[in-house]
Short mmCIF file of C-alpha atoms and ligand atoms in Angstrom, two decimals:
data_model
loop_
_atom_site.label_atom_id
_atom_site.label_comp_id
_atom_site.label_asym_id
_atom_site.label_seq_id
_atom_site.Cartn_x
_atom_site.Cartn_y
_atom_site.Cartn_z
CA MET A 204 0.00 0.00 0.00
CA ARG A 205 1.38 3.43 -0.91
CA ARG A 206 0.47 5.82 1.86
CA TYR A 207 2.64 8.72 0.80
CA ARG A 208 3.05 10.31 -2.58
CA GLU A 209 6.45 10.31 -4.21
CA LEU A 210 8.55 13.34 -3.27
CA ALA A 211 7.95 16.02 -5.89
CA PRO A 212 8.71 19.55 -4.70
CA THR A 213 7.57 22.34 -7.06
CA ALA A 214 10.37 24.19 -8.87
CA ARG A 215 9.97 27.66 -7.33
CA THR A 216 11.48 31.02 -8.10
CA ILE A 217 12.91 31.74 -4.64
CA MET A 218 13.53 35.42 -4.04
CA THR A 219 13.78 35.39 -0.25
CA PRO A 220 16.83 36.06 1.92
CA GLY A 221 17.35 32.28 2.10
CA PRO A 222 17.16 29.44 1.56
CA VAL A 223 17.58 30.21 -2.14
CA GLU A 224 17.69 28.12 -5.30
CA VAL A 225 20.64 25.77 -5.67
CA ASP A 226 22.74 25.29 -8.80
CA PRO A 227 21.97 21.87 -10.36
CA ARG A 228 25.71 21.12 -10.17
CA VAL A 229 25.44 21.28 -6.37
CA LEU A 230 22.36 19.05 -6.34
CA ARG A 231 24.18 16.53 -8.50
CA ALA A 232 27.20 16.58 -6.18
CA MET A 233 24.88 15.71 -3.28
CA ALA A 234 23.76 12.57 -5.08
CA SER A 235 27.32 11.19 -5.20
CA PRO A 236 28.23 7.97 -3.32
CA ILE A 237 29.16 8.17 0.36
CA LEU A 238 32.82 7.90 1.35
CA GLY A 239 34.08 6.91 4.79
CA GLN A 240 35.21 9.80 6.95
CA PHE A 241 38.87 8.69 7.07
CA ASP A 242 39.02 7.63 3.41
CA PRO A 243 41.94 9.58 1.93
CA GLU A 244 39.68 10.62 -0.94
CA PHE A 245 37.36 12.21 1.57
CA THR A 246 40.01 13.84 3.78
CA GLU A 247 41.48 15.32 0.59
CA MET A 248 38.07 16.86 -0.11
CA MET A 249 38.07 18.27 3.43
CA ASN A 250 41.45 19.90 2.79
CA GLU A 251 40.34 21.29 -0.57
CA THR A 252 37.24 22.73 1.05
CA MET A 253 39.41 24.47 3.65
CA ALA A 254 41.60 25.94 0.90
CA MET A 255 38.57 27.21 -1.04
CA LEU A 256 37.06 28.68 2.13
CA ARG A 257 40.25 30.70 2.70
CA GLU A 258 39.80 32.21 -0.78
CA LEU A 259 36.14 32.91 -0.14
CA PHE A 260 36.92 34.64 3.16
CA GLN A 261 39.91 36.45 1.59
CA THR A 262 42.09 35.29 4.44
CA ALA A 263 45.45 33.70 5.18
CA ASN A 264 44.00 32.10 8.34
CA HIS A 265 44.82 28.44 8.63
CA GLN A 266 41.52 27.72 10.38
CA ALA A 267 38.68 27.74 7.84
CA PHE A 268 36.17 24.89 7.87
CA PRO A 269 32.42 24.30 8.09
CA VAL A 270 30.55 23.57 11.30
CA ASP A 271 27.78 21.02 10.68
CA GLY A 272 24.42 22.63 11.33
CA THR A 273 22.79 25.78 9.97
CA SER A 274 24.48 29.16 10.16
CA ARG A 275 23.57 29.69 13.77
CA SER A 276 25.54 26.57 14.64
CA GLY A 277 28.62 28.42 13.39
CA ILE A 278 27.66 31.43 15.49
CA GLU A 279 27.23 29.25 18.58
CA ALA A 280 30.51 27.42 17.96
CA VAL A 281 32.45 30.68 17.69
CA LEU A 282 30.79 32.34 20.66
CA VAL A 283 30.79 29.37 23.04
CA SER A 284 34.44 28.69 22.21
CA LEU A 285 35.60 32.29 22.57
CA ILE A 286 33.48 33.49 25.49
CA GLU A 287 34.72 32.46 28.91
CA PRO A 288 31.98 32.96 31.49
CA GLY A 289 32.23 36.51 32.81
CA ASP A 290 33.86 37.91 29.64
CA LYS A 291 32.47 41.24 28.58
CA VAL A 292 30.88 41.12 25.11
CA LEU A 293 29.74 44.26 23.32
CA VAL A 294 26.93 43.69 20.81
CA PRO A 295 25.74 46.63 18.71
CA ILE A 296 22.27 45.58 17.52
CA TYR A 297 20.50 46.92 14.44
CA GLY A 298 18.09 44.04 13.68
CA ARG A 299 17.06 40.51 14.53
CA PHE A 300 20.42 38.83 14.11
CA GLY A 301 22.17 41.31 16.40
CA HIS A 302 19.69 40.27 19.07
CA LEU A 303 20.63 36.66 18.33
CA LEU A 304 24.34 37.41 18.92
CA ALA A 305 23.45 39.00 22.26
CA GLU A 306 21.21 36.12 23.28
CA ILE A 307 23.74 33.42 22.45
CA SER A 308 26.46 35.41 24.24
CA GLU A 309 24.25 35.55 27.34
CA ARG A 310 23.72 31.79 27.21
CA CYS A 311 27.51 31.42 27.09
CA GLY A 312 27.73 33.27 30.39
CA ALA A 313 29.01 36.57 29.03
CA ASN A 314 28.50 39.93 30.64
CA VAL A 315 26.69 41.35 27.61
CA VAL A 316 26.60 45.07 26.88
CA VAL A 317 24.32 46.07 24.01
CA MET A 318 23.83 49.18 21.94
CA GLU A 319 20.68 49.46 19.85
CA GLN A 320 20.08 51.25 16.58
CA GLU A 321 16.67 51.84 15.05
CA TRP A 322 15.81 49.07 12.54
CA GLY A 323 16.54 50.35 9.01
CA LYS A 324 19.77 52.12 9.98
CA VAL A 325 23.30 51.06 10.94
CA PHE A 326 25.79 52.44 13.47
CA ASP A 327 28.19 55.25 12.86
CA PRO A 328 31.45 53.31 13.45
CA GLU A 329 32.72 56.13 15.67
CA GLN A 330 29.80 55.62 18.01
CA VAL A 331 30.74 51.95 18.43
CA ILE A 332 34.41 52.80 18.92
CA GLU A 333 33.52 55.35 21.63
CA LYS A 334 31.52 52.69 23.43
CA MET A 335 34.43 50.25 23.12
CA LYS A 336 36.78 52.76 24.72
CA LEU A 337 34.34 53.15 27.58
CA GLU A 338 33.50 49.48 28.11
CA ARG A 339 36.76 47.77 27.12
CA PRO A 340 35.01 44.55 26.01
CA ASP A 341 36.86 41.25 25.60
CA ILE A 342 34.82 40.61 22.46
CA VAL A 343 32.84 42.77 20.02
CA ALA A 344 30.19 40.85 18.04
CA LEU A 345 28.49 42.43 15.04
CA VAL A 346 26.35 41.46 12.07
CA HIS A 347 27.77 42.46 8.67
CA GLY A 348 24.60 42.08 6.56
CA GLU A 349 21.40 42.25 8.59
CA THR A 350 18.84 40.34 6.53
CA SER A 351 15.92 41.35 8.77
CA THR A 352 16.27 45.03 7.82
CA GLY A 353 18.29 44.83 4.60
CA ARG A 354 21.19 46.93 5.95
CA MET A 355 24.98 46.45 5.83
CA GLN A 356 27.23 47.73 8.61
CA PRO A 357 30.65 49.18 7.60
CA LEU A 358 33.18 47.25 9.69
CA ARG A 359 36.67 48.33 8.65
CA ASP A 360 37.16 51.06 11.27
CA ILE A 361 35.64 48.94 14.03
CA GLY A 362 38.02 46.11 13.10
CA ARG A 363 41.02 48.36 13.42
CA ALA A 364 39.78 49.69 16.76
CA CYS A 365 39.32 46.13 18.07
CA ARG A 366 42.93 45.35 17.23
CA GLU A 367 44.14 48.55 18.91
CA LEU A 368 42.03 48.08 22.04
CA GLY A 369 42.69 44.34 22.38
CA SER A 370 39.16 43.07 21.76
CA LEU A 371 38.39 40.03 19.64
CA PHE A 372 36.13 40.91 16.72
CA VAL A 373 33.44 38.35 15.83
CA VAL A 374 31.46 38.99 12.64
CA ASP A 375 28.26 37.36 11.40
CA ALA A 376 28.76 37.44 7.62
CA VAL A 377 26.11 34.77 7.01
CA ALA A 378 24.14 36.89 4.56
CA THR A 379 27.02 38.63 2.79
CA ILE A 380 29.55 35.84 2.18
CA GLY A 381 29.68 35.07 -1.54
CA GLY A 382 27.44 38.02 -2.42
CA ALA A 383 29.26 41.10 -1.14
CA ASP A 384 32.86 41.84 -0.22
CA VAL A 385 33.95 40.29 3.10
CA ARG A 386 37.66 41.05 3.54
CA VAL A 387 38.45 39.11 6.69
CA ASP A 388 42.16 39.96 6.98
CA GLU A 389 42.07 43.50 5.62
CA TRP A 390 39.16 44.46 7.87
CA MET A 391 40.75 42.69 10.85
CA PHE A 392 38.02 40.24 11.74
CA ASP A 393 39.20 37.67 14.29
CA ALA A 394 36.39 35.14 13.80
CA VAL A 395 33.78 35.09 11.04
CA ILE A 396 30.70 33.01 10.35
CA GLY A 397 29.36 32.52 6.83
CA GLY A 398 26.18 30.86 5.59
CA THR A 399 25.52 28.29 2.89
CA GLN A 400 21.87 28.76 1.94
CA LYS A 401 22.18 32.45 1.10
CA CYS A 402 24.66 33.86 -1.42
CA LEU A 403 26.65 30.63 -1.71
CA SER A 404 23.53 28.82 -2.95
CA VAL A 405 24.16 25.56 -1.16
CA PRO A 406 21.36 23.99 0.91
CA ALA A 407 21.10 24.87 4.61
CA GLY A 408 23.01 22.55 6.91
CA MET A 409 26.55 23.87 7.22
CA ALA A 410 28.18 27.03 8.52
CA PRO A 411 31.60 27.89 7.12
CA ILE A 412 33.74 29.70 9.69
CA THR A 413 37.26 31.09 9.85
CA PHE A 414 39.34 32.45 12.73
CA ASN A 415 42.86 33.76 13.16
CA GLU A 416 45.66 33.05 15.60
CA ARG A 417 44.38 35.58 18.13
CA ALA A 418 41.17 33.60 18.41
CA GLU A 419 43.00 30.28 18.19
CA GLU A 420 45.16 31.21 21.15
CA LYS A 421 42.15 31.73 23.36
CA ILE A 422 40.59 28.47 22.18
CA HIS A 423 43.85 26.58 22.79
CA ARG A 424 43.88 27.75 26.39
CA ARG A 425 40.50 26.04 26.79
CA LYS A 426 41.47 22.88 24.96
CA ASN A 427 39.95 19.63 26.08
CA VAL A 428 40.41 16.29 24.34
CA GLU A 429 37.51 13.88 24.73
CA ARG A 430 38.35 11.29 27.37
CA GLY A 431 37.71 8.18 25.25
CA ILE A 432 40.09 9.24 22.47
CA ARG A 433 42.77 10.96 24.54
CA ASP A 434 46.40 9.95 24.09
CA ALA A 435 48.05 10.61 27.44
CA SER A 436 51.50 10.98 25.89
CA VAL A 437 50.56 13.97 23.70
CA ASP A 438 47.28 15.41 24.92
CA ARG A 439 47.48 18.05 27.56
CA ASN A 440 44.41 20.05 28.33
CA GLY A 441 44.55 23.83 28.53
CA SER A 442 44.43 25.89 31.70
CA GLY A 443 41.37 27.94 30.69
CA VAL A 444 37.74 27.26 31.53
CA ILE A 445 36.48 24.26 29.56
CA ILE A 446 34.22 25.11 26.59
CA ARG A 447 30.66 24.41 27.72
CA SER A 448 29.55 22.66 24.53
CA ASN A 449 31.00 19.42 23.23
CA TYR A 450 29.50 19.62 19.72
CA PHE A 451 30.60 23.23 19.22
CA ASP A 452 34.02 22.95 20.89
CA LEU A 453 36.33 24.52 18.29
CA SER A 454 39.41 23.10 20.05
CA GLN A 455 38.11 19.64 19.19
CA LEU A 456 36.93 20.65 15.72
CA MET A 457 40.41 21.99 14.93
CA ASP A 458 41.86 18.55 15.76
CA TYR A 459 39.30 16.92 13.51
CA TRP A 460 40.00 19.27 10.60
CA GLY A 461 43.75 19.23 11.29
CA PRO A 462 46.42 16.65 10.37
CA ARG A 463 45.63 14.46 13.41
CA ARG A 464 42.05 13.90 12.17
CA LEU A 465 41.13 13.27 15.77
CA ASN A 466 37.55 12.10 15.47
CA HIS A 467 34.81 14.36 16.74
CA HIS A 468 31.42 14.05 15.02
CA THR A 469 30.92 12.21 11.74
CA GLU A 470 31.38 14.75 8.99
CA ALA A 471 28.19 15.38 6.97
CA THR A 472 29.38 13.71 3.79
CA SER A 473 26.77 14.85 1.25
CA MET A 474 26.73 18.40 2.65
CA LEU A 475 30.49 18.55 2.27
CA TYR A 476 30.13 17.52 -1.37
CA ALA A 477 27.58 20.30 -1.78
CA LEU A 478 29.73 22.93 -0.11
CA ARG A 479 32.80 21.92 -2.10
CA GLU A 480 30.85 22.22 -5.38
CA GLY A 481 29.25 25.51 -4.31
CA LEU A 482 32.67 26.93 -3.51
CA ARG A 483 34.09 25.69 -6.81
CA ILE A 484 31.27 27.47 -8.67
CA THR A 485 31.80 30.65 -6.67
CA LEU A 486 35.56 30.75 -7.26
CA GLU A 487 35.16 29.85 -10.94
CA GLU A 488 32.89 32.86 -11.35
CA GLY A 489 35.40 35.03 -9.46
CA LEU A 490 34.61 36.87 -6.25
CA GLN A 491 34.62 40.38 -7.70
CA GLU A 492 32.59 39.25 -10.74
CA ARG A 493 30.10 37.59 -8.40
CA PHE A 494 29.73 40.72 -6.26
CA GLY A 495 29.29 42.71 -9.50
CA ARG A 496 26.53 40.36 -10.62
CA HIS A 497 24.71 40.82 -7.30
CA LYS A 498 24.93 44.60 -7.67
CA LEU A 499 23.66 44.56 -11.24
CA HIS A 500 20.55 42.56 -10.41
CA GLU A 501 19.96 44.67 -7.32
CA ARG A 502 20.05 47.74 -9.54
CA ALA A 503 17.54 46.27 -11.99
CA LEU A 504 15.22 45.20 -9.17
CA LEU A 505 15.35 48.64 -7.53
CA ALA A 506 14.67 50.37 -10.85
CA GLY A 507 11.65 48.14 -11.40
CA LEU A 508 10.20 48.56 -7.92
CA GLU A 509 10.60 52.31 -7.99
CA ALA A 510 9.11 52.58 -11.50
CA MET A 511 6.10 50.68 -10.15
CA GLY A 512 5.71 53.42 -7.54
CA LEU A 513 6.66 51.31 -4.53
CA LYS A 514 8.61 52.83 -1.64
CA LEU A 515 11.76 51.21 -0.35
CA PHE A 516 12.38 50.73 3.35
CA GLY A 517 15.47 51.87 5.24
CA ASP A 518 18.45 54.14 4.93
CA ALA A 519 19.64 53.94 1.30
CA GLY A 520 23.20 54.81 2.31
CA CYS A 521 23.74 51.44 4.00
CA LYS A 522 21.58 49.15 1.89
CA LEU A 523 22.53 45.48 1.89
CA PRO A 524 22.98 44.75 -1.85
CA VAL A 525 21.52 41.23 -1.63
CA VAL A 526 18.26 42.03 0.18
CA THR A 527 15.78 44.71 -0.90
CA CYS A 528 13.10 45.84 1.56
CA VAL A 529 9.87 47.28 0.21
CA GLN A 530 7.23 49.08 2.25
CA ILE A 531 3.87 47.34 2.01
CA PRO A 532 1.49 49.99 0.60
CA GLU A 533 -1.24 51.32 2.89
CA GLY A 534 -4.33 49.11 2.93
CA ILE A 535 -2.63 46.10 1.32
CA ASP A 536 -2.50 42.76 3.12
CA GLY A 537 1.19 41.86 2.79
CA ASP A 538 0.70 38.19 3.63
CA ALA A 539 -2.09 37.80 1.05
CA VAL A 540 0.25 39.17 -1.62
CA ILE A 541 2.97 36.72 -0.58
CA ARG A 542 0.48 33.84 -0.70
CA MET A 543 -0.79 34.77 -4.15
CA LEU A 544 2.72 35.14 -5.54
CA LEU A 545 3.51 31.63 -4.34
CA GLN A 546 0.27 30.04 -5.42
CA GLU A 547 -0.18 31.60 -8.84
CA PHE A 548 3.37 32.39 -9.92
CA LYS A 549 5.42 29.91 -7.83
CA VAL A 550 7.44 32.94 -6.71
CA GLU A 551 8.48 33.25 -3.09
CA ILE A 552 9.33 36.53 -1.33
CA ALA A 553 9.44 37.15 2.44
CA THR A 554 8.10 39.44 5.11
CA SER A 555 10.21 40.44 8.15
CA PHE A 556 10.29 39.99 11.90
CA GLY A 557 9.59 41.88 15.11
CA PRO A 558 8.83 45.56 14.58
CA LEU A 559 8.84 45.12 10.79
CA LYS A 560 6.46 42.16 10.62
CA GLY A 561 3.65 42.94 8.17
CA LYS A 562 5.24 46.32 7.35
CA ILE A 563 7.77 45.34 4.69
CA TRP A 564 8.41 42.72 2.07
CA ARG A 565 11.94 41.46 1.68
CA ILE A 566 13.17 40.39 -1.74
CA GLY A 567 16.46 38.52 -1.90
CA THR A 568 18.81 38.53 -4.87
CA MET A 569 21.23 35.87 -3.70
CA GLY A 570 23.52 33.38 -5.42
CA TYR A 571 21.88 31.16 -8.02
CA SER A 572 18.57 32.98 -7.49
CA CYS A 573 20.23 36.28 -8.43
CA SER A 574 19.54 36.31 -12.17
CA GLN A 575 17.89 38.43 -14.84
CA LYS A 576 15.21 35.81 -15.35
CA ASN A 577 14.30 35.83 -11.66
CA VAL A 578 14.35 39.61 -11.28
CA LEU A 579 12.06 40.06 -14.29
CA THR A 580 9.81 37.27 -13.04
CA VAL A 581 9.40 38.70 -9.56
CA LEU A 582 8.74 42.21 -10.91
CA GLY A 583 6.11 41.01 -13.38
CA ALA A 584 4.43 38.78 -10.83
CA LEU A 585 4.43 41.39 -8.08
CA GLU A 586 2.90 43.99 -10.38
CA ALA A 587 0.14 41.61 -11.44
CA VAL A 588 -0.64 40.57 -7.86
CA LEU A 589 -0.67 44.17 -6.63
CA ILE A 590 -3.10 45.16 -9.38
CA ARG A 591 -5.21 42.17 -8.37
CA HIS A 592 -5.21 43.55 -4.79
CA LYS A 593 -6.27 46.99 -6.06
CA ALA A 594 -3.04 48.68 -5.08
CA LYS A 595 -2.14 51.89 -6.89
CA VAL A 596 0.79 50.98 -9.12
CA ASP A 597 2.20 52.54 -12.25
CA ALA A 598 1.36 49.57 -14.41
CA GLY A 599 3.63 48.51 -17.25
CA ARG A 600 6.70 50.45 -16.20
CA ALA A 601 8.57 48.10 -13.88
CA LEU A 602 9.77 45.59 -16.44
CA GLN A 603 10.75 48.37 -18.86
CA ALA A 604 12.84 50.07 -16.16
CA ALA A 605 14.57 46.80 -15.26
CA LEU A 606 15.17 46.02 -18.95
CA ASP A 607 16.71 49.48 -19.35
CA VAL A 608 19.24 48.58 -16.68
CA TYR A 609 20.08 45.29 -18.37
CA VAL A 610 20.33 46.72 -21.87
CA GLU A 611 22.44 49.62 -20.66
CA ALA A 612 24.74 47.34 -18.66
CA ARG A 613 25.25 45.08 -21.64
CA SER A 614 26.01 47.96 -23.99
CA SER A 615 28.55 49.48 -21.60
CA MET A 616 30.05 45.98 -21.17
CA ILE A 617 29.85 46.15 -17.37
CA TYR A 618 28.28 42.76 -17.48
CA VAL A 619 27.53 40.43 -20.35
C1 PLP B 794 20.04 33.65 8.00
C2 PLP B 794 20.89 34.32 8.99
C3 PLP B 794 21.28 33.70 10.19
C4 PLP B 794 20.77 32.37 10.65
O1 PLP B 794 21.01 31.37 9.78
P1 PLP B 794 20.41 29.89 9.92
O2 PLP B 794 21.09 29.20 8.80
O3 PLP B 794 18.94 30.01 9.76
O4 PLP B 794 20.81 29.33 11.24
C5 PLP B 794 22.13 34.40 11.01
N1 PLP B 794 22.56 35.63 10.71
C6 PLP B 794 22.18 36.26 9.59
C7 PLP B 794 22.68 37.64 9.31
C8 PLP B 794 21.34 35.64 8.70
O5 PLP B 794 20.94 36.28 7.59
#
């Protein structure tokens, strides 16, 4: 008896801030046969993935590997491994994911000091630096691209100040990695978390991270080798407070990803295939070319939305290039529009959280989803659905405005 239908997910046009569409090459990689976790073929793939992650993060850090779990697993691993209970952690918050950094830091036993900025804006770096001088935090944790509000925080000056004042700088670059410039070494980030299901266009389930020797030193002090696999002749535990999580203990993960291959968890084989292929695609395209592509499609989307007469949300000076926030027009049921887009056009866009719930739509232009076909599709569909909902829109102009951007870009050879 067949009780369940065969799996047959609809092919959607996914224009949310993640998860986004995945390149068929990545899906094919995931269907490859399983290898054992100590098979030299597999450990070679682990090493190649580390090398490609260093290029992605634009870093010379040795430590660059994925944590198994979604992006927040990477955030937890970095914070629980770096925060010793009682450490002071400064978290400037300008949206949902800043709150998440503060909450996880609290759970790690930190003395958390927060600063809050109105959603839709970012911090003046000087304001953060002043606060750092006052508070002298052990760690500063900040979001680079805040997907909940569609804003991007400039981090270069804060990075330099962290180095000067002796704070470790932890950056959530989940939304920006692979879609906008994240210069880990140049901007002096000490530990960084990326995401897979956003601009890298790999399914959710891994969190690439990197950290430098400053961070490594602190983690080494807290080193603990699992009792059942300890070798008394070489393993000496550190003098620092033991890391409270076993799964997210970066001192153990470093041994697993290092030459000793000291077993920790079982590496997620098919996800590693996916990440490796996603990274190969990203580096083949070229980082700067990829960022340029994200900016081009953002430009076309913005031109279309504005030509339609829609108002954008947030401070334009710090817009996150890979997420566009649109104010839901007065009298329009935002959720009904989202439902109709999905049902009739198979197009998915998102709303937001907290104070912005029901007030804005968020349209992602990330990774494999960031294409001319998708931008034109979402503009056409949104216009039709808004007309259907009796919203006042300047009909017929959005696609022309977006096409203008594409035609112009092609003729000036910015992008072919
Ligand atoms: C999506 C996102 C996260 C959380 O990622 P999950 O993969 O859902 O755990 C964290 N930070 C930012 C900035 C994000 O955009």
